[in-house]
mmCIF file with all atom_site columns, C-alpha atoms in Angstrom:
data_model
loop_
_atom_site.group_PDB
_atom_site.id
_atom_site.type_symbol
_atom_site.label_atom_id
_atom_site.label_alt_id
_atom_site.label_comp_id
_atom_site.label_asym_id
_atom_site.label_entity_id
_atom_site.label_seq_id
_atom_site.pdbx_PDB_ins_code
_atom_site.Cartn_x
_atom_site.Cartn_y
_atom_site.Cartn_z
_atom_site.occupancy
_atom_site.B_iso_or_equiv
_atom_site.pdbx_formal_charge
_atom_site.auth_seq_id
_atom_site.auth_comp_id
_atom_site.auth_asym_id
_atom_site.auth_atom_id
_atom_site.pdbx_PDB_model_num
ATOM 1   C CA . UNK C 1 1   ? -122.754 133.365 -7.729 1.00 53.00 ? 1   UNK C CA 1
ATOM 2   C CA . UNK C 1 2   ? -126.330 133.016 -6.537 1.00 54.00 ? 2   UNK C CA 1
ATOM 3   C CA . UNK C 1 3   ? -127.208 132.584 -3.050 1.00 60.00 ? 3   UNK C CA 1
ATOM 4   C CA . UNK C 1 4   ? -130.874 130.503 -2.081 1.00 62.00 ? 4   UNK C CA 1
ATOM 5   C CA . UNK C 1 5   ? -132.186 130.411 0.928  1.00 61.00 ? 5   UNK C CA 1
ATOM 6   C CA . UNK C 1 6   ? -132.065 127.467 2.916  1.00 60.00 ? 6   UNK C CA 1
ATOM 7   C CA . UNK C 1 7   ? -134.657 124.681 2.841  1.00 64.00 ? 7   UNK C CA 1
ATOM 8   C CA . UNK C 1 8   ? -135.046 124.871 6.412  1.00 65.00 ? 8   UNK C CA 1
ATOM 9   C CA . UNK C 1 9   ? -134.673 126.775 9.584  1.00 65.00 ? 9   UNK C CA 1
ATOM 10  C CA . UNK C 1 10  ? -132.088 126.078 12.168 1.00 67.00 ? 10  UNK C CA 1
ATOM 11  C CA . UNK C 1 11  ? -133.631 123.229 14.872 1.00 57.00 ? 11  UNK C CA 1
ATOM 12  C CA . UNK C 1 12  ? -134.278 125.145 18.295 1.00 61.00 ? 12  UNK C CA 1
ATOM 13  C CA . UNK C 1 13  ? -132.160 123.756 21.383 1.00 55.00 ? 13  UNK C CA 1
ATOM 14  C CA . UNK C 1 14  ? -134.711 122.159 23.642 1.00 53.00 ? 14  UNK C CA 1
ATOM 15  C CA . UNK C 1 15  ? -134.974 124.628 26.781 1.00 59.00 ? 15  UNK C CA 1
ATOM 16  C CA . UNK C 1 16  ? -134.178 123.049 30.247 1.00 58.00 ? 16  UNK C CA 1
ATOM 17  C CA . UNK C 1 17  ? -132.555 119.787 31.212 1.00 60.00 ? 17  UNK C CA 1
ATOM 18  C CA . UNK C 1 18  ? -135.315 117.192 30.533 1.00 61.00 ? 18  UNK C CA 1
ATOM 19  C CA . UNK C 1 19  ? -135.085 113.709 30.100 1.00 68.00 ? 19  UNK C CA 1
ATOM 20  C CA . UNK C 1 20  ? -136.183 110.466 30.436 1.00 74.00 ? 20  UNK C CA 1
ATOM 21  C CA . UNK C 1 21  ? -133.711 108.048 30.142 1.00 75.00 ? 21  UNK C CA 1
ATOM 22  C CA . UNK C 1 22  ? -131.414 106.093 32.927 1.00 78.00 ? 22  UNK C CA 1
ATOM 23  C CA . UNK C 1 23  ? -131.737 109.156 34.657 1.00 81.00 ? 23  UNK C CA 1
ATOM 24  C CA . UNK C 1 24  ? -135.293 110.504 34.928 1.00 82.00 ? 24  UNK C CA 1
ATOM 25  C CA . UNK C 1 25  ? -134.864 114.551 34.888 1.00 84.00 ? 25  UNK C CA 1
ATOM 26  C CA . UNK C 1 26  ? -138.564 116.012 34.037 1.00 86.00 ? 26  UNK C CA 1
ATOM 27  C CA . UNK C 1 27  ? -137.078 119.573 35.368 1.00 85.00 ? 27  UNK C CA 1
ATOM 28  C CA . UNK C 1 28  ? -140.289 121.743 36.906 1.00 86.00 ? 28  UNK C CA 1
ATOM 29  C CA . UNK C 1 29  ? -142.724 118.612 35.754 1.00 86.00 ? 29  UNK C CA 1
ATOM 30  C CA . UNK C 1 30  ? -141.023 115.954 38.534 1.00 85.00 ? 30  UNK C CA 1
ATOM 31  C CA . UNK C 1 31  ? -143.165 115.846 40.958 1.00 84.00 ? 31  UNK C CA 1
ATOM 32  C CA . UNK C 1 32  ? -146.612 116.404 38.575 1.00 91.00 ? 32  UNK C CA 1
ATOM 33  C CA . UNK C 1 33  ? -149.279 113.832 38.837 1.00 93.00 ? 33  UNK C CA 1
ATOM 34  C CA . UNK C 1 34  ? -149.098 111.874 35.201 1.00 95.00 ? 34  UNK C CA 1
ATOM 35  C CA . UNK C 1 35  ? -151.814 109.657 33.746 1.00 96.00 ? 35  UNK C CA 1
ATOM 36  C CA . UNK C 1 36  ? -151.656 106.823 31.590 1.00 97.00 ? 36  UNK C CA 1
ATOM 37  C CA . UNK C 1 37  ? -153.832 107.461 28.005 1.00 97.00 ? 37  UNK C CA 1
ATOM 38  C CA . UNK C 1 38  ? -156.243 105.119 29.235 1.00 97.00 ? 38  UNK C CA 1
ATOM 39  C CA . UNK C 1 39  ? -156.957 107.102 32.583 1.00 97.00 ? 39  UNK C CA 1
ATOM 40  C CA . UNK C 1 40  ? -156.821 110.144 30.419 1.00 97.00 ? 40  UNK C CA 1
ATOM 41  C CA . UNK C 1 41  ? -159.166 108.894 27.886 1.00 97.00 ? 41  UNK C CA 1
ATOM 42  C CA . UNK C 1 42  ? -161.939 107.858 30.973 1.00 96.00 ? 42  UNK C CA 1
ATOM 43  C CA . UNK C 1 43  ? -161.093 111.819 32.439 1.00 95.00 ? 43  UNK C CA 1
ATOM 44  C CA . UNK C 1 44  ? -161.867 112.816 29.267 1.00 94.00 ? 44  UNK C CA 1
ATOM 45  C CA . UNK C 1 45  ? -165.165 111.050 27.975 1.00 93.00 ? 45  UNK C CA 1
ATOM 46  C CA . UNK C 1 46  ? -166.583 111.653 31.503 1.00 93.00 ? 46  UNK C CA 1
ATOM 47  C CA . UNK C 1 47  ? -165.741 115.676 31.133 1.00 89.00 ? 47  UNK C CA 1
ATOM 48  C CA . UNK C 1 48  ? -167.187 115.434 27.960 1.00 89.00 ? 48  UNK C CA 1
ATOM 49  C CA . UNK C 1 49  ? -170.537 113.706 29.684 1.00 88.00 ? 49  UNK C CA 1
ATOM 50  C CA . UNK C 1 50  ? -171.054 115.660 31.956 1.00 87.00 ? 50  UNK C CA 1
ATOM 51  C CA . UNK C 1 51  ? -171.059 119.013 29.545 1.00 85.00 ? 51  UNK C CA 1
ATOM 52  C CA . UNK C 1 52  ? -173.054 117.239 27.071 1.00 85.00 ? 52  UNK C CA 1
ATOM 53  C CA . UNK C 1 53  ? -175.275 116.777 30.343 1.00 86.00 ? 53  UNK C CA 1
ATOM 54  C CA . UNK C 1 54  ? -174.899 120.317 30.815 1.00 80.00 ? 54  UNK C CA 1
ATOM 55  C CA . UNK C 1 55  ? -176.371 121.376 27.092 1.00 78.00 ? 55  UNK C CA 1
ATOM 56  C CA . UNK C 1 56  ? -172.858 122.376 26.100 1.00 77.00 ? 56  UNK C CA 1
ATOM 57  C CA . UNK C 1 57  ? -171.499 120.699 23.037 1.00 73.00 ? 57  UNK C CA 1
ATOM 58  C CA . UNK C 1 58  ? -168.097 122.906 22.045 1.00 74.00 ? 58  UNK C CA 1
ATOM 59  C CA . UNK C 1 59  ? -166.268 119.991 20.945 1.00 77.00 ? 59  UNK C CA 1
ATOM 60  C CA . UNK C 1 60  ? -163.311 120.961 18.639 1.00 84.00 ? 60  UNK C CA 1
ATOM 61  C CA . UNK C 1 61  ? -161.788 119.057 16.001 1.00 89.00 ? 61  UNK C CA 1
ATOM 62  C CA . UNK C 1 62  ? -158.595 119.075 18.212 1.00 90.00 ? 62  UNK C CA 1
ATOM 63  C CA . UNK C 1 63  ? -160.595 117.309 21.072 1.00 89.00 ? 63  UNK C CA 1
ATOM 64  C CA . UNK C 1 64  ? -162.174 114.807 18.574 1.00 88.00 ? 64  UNK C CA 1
ATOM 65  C CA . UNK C 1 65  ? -158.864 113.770 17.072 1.00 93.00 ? 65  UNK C CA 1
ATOM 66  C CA . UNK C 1 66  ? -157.269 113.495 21.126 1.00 94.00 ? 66  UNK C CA 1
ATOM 67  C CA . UNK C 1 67  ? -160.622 111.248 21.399 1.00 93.00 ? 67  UNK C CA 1
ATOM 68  C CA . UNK C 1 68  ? -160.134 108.970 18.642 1.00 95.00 ? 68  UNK C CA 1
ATOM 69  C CA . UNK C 1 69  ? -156.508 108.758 19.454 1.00 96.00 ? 69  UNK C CA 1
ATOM 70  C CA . UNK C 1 70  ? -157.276 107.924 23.143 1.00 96.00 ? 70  UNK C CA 1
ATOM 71  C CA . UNK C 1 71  ? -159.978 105.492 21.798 1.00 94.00 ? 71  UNK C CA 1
ATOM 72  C CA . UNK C 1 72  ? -157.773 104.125 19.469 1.00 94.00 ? 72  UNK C CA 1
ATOM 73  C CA . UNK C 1 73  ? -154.176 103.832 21.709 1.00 94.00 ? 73  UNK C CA 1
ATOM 74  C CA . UNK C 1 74  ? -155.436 103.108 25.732 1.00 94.00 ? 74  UNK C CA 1
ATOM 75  C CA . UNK C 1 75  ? -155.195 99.802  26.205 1.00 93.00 ? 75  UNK C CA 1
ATOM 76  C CA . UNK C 1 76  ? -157.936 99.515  29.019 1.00 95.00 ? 76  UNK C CA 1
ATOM 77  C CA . UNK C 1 77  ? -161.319 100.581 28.201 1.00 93.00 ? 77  UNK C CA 1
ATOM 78  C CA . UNK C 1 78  ? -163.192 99.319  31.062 1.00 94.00 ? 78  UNK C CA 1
ATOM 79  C CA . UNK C 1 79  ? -163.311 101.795 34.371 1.00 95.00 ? 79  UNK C CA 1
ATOM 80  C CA . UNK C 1 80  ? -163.165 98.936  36.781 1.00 96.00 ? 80  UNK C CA 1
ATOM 81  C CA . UNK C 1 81  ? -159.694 97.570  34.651 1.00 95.00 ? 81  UNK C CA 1
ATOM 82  C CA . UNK C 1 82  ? -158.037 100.903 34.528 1.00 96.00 ? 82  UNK C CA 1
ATOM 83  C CA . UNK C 1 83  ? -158.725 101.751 38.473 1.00 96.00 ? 83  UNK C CA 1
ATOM 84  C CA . UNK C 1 84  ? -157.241 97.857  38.998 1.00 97.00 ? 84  UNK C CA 1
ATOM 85  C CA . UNK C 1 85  ? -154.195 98.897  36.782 1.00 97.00 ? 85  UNK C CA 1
ATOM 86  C CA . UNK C 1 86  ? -153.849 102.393 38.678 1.00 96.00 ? 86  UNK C CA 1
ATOM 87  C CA . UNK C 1 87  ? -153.743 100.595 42.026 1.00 97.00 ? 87  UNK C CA 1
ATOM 88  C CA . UNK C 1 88  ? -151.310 98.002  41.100 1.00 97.00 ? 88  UNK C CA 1
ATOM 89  C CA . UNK C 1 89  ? -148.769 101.019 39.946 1.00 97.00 ? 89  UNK C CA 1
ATOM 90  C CA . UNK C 1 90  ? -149.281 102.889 42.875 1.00 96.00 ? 90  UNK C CA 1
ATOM 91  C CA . UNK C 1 91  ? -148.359 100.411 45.097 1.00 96.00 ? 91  UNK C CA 1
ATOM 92  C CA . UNK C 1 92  ? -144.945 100.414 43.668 1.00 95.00 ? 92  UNK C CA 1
ATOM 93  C CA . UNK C 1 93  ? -144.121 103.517 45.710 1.00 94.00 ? 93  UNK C CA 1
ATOM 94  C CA . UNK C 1 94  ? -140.289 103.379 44.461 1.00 94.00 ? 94  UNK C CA 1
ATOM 95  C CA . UNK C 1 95  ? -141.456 104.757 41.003 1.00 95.00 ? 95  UNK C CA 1
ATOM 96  C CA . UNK C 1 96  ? -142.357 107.770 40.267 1.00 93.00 ? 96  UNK C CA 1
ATOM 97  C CA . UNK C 1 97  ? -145.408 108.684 38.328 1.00 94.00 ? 97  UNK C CA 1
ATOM 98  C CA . UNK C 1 98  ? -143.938 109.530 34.847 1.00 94.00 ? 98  UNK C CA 1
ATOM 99  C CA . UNK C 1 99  ? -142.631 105.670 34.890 1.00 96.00 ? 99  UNK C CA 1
ATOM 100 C CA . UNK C 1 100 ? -145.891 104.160 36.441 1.00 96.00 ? 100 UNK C CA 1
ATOM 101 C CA . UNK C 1 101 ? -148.072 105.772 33.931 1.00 96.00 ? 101 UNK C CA 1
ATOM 102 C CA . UNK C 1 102 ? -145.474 104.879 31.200 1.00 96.00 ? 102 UNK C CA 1
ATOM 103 C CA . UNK C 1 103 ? -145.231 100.778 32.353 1.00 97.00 ? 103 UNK C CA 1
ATOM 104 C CA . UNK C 1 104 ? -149.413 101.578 32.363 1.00 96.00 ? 104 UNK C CA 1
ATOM 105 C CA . UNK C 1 105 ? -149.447 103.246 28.822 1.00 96.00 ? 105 UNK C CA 1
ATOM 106 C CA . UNK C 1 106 ? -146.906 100.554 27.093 1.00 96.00 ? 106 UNK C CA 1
ATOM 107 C CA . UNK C 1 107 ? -148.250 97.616  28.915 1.00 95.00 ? 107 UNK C CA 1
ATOM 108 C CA . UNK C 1 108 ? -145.222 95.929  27.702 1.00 96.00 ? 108 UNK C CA 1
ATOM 109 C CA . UNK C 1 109 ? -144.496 92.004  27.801 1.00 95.00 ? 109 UNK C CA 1
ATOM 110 C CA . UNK C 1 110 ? -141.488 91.475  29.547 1.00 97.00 ? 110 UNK C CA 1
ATOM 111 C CA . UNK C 1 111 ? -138.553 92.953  31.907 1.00 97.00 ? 111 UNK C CA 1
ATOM 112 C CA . UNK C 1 112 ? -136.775 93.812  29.550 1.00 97.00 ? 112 UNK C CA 1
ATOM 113 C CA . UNK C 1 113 ? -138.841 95.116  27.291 1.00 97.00 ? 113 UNK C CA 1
ATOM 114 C CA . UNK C 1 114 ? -139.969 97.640  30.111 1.00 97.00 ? 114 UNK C CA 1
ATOM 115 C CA . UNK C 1 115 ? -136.560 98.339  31.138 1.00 96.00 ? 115 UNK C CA 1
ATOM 116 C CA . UNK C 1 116 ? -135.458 99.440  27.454 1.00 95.00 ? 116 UNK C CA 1
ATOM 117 C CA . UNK C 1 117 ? -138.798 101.351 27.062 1.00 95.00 ? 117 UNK C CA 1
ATOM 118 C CA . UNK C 1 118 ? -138.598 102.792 30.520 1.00 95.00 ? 118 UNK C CA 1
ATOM 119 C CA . UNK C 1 119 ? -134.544 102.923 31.257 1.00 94.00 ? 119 UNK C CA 1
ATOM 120 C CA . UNK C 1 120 ? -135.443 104.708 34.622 1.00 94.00 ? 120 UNK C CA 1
ATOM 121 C CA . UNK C 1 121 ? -136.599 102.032 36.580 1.00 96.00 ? 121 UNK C CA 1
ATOM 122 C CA . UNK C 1 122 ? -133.891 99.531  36.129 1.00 95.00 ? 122 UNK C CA 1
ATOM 123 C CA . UNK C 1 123 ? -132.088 99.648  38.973 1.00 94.00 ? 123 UNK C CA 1
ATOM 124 C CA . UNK C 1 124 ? -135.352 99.835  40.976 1.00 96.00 ? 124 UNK C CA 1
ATOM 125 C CA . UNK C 1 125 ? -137.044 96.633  40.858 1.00 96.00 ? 125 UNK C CA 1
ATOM 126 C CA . UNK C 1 126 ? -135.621 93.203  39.813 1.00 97.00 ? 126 UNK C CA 1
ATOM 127 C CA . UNK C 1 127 ? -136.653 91.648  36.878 1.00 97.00 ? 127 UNK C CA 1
ATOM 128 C CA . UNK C 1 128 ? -138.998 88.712  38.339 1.00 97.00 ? 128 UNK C CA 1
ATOM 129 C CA . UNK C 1 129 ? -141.002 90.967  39.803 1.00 97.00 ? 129 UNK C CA 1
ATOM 130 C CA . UNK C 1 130 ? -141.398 93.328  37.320 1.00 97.00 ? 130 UNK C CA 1
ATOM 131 C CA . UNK C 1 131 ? -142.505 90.776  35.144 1.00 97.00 ? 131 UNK C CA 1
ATOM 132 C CA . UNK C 1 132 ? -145.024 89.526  37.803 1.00 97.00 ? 132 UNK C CA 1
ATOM 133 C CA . UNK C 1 133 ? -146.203 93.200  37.371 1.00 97.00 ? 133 UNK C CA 1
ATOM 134 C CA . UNK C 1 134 ? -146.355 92.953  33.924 1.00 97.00 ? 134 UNK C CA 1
ATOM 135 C CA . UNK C 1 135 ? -148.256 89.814  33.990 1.00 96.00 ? 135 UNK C CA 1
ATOM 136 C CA . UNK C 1 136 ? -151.080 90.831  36.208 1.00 96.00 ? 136 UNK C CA 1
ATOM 137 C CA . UNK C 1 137 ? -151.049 94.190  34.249 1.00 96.00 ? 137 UNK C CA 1
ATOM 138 C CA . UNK C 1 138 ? -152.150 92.166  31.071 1.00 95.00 ? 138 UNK C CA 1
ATOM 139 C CA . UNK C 1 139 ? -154.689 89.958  32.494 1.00 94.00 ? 139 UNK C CA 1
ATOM 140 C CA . UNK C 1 140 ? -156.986 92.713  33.166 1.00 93.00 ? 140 UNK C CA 1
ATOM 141 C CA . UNK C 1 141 ? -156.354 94.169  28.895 1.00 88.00 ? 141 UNK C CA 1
ATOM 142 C CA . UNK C 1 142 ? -159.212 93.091  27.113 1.00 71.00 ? 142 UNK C CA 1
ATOM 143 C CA . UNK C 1 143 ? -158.152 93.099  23.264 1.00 65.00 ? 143 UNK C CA 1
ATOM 144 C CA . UNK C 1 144 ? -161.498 94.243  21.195 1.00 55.00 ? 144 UNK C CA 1
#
């Protein structure tokens, strides 16, 4: 009787009690600041500016491919459209910042949509006026 080794290694247990569902439990990242990809993408290029500026240029591949993937995935490209978008989810002080940078990342169409996407914030704002949210969200996308 032979024996083989198996195909593949036992899946690790994630550490910690972390989750974002219904429930939003980010364990010791709670209360950290979050940013949607497109704020992250403007952080980013102007970092990347300003050592350019500098006469550094130690871009890696890794920070080219998080580039092109920012580029590629943030739906607001304009500074003025993502500070707009920032302001509007800060005012709604009764999420936290993991869910305001998520509704900002997903930029989705309606309640419901956000609500299934984001299952934290459903019992913290009605469904008109998240989709008024929603709405003035995507009047400041511009689709290139």
């Amino acid at each position: 009787m032979s024996t083989t080794a198996p195909t593949s290694r036992a899946r690790e247990q994630p550490q910690g009690d972390e989750e974002a569902a219904k429930d939003l439990r980010l364990g010791e990242f709670q209360s950290v600041p979050t940013l949607t990809l497109s704020e992250a993408r403007l952080l980013i290029n102007a970092v990347m500016d300003h050592r350019k500026q500098g006469g550094k240029q130690d871009e890696t591949e890794m920070l080219r491919n998080t580039q092109q993937y920012l580029d590629t995935f943030a739906r607001f490209k304009q500074k003025e459209n993502i500070e707009a978008v920032e302001r509007m989810l800060a005012a709604q002080t009764n999420f936290e910042s993991f869910e305001r940078s998520q509704l900002g990342t997903l930029c989705c169409d309606t309640a419901e949509e956000a609500k299934t996407l984001v299952p934290s914030i459903k019992d913290k704002i009605n469904d008109t006026d998240l989709k008024e949210l929603l709405d003035e969200i995507t009047k400041l996308r511009t689709f290139v």
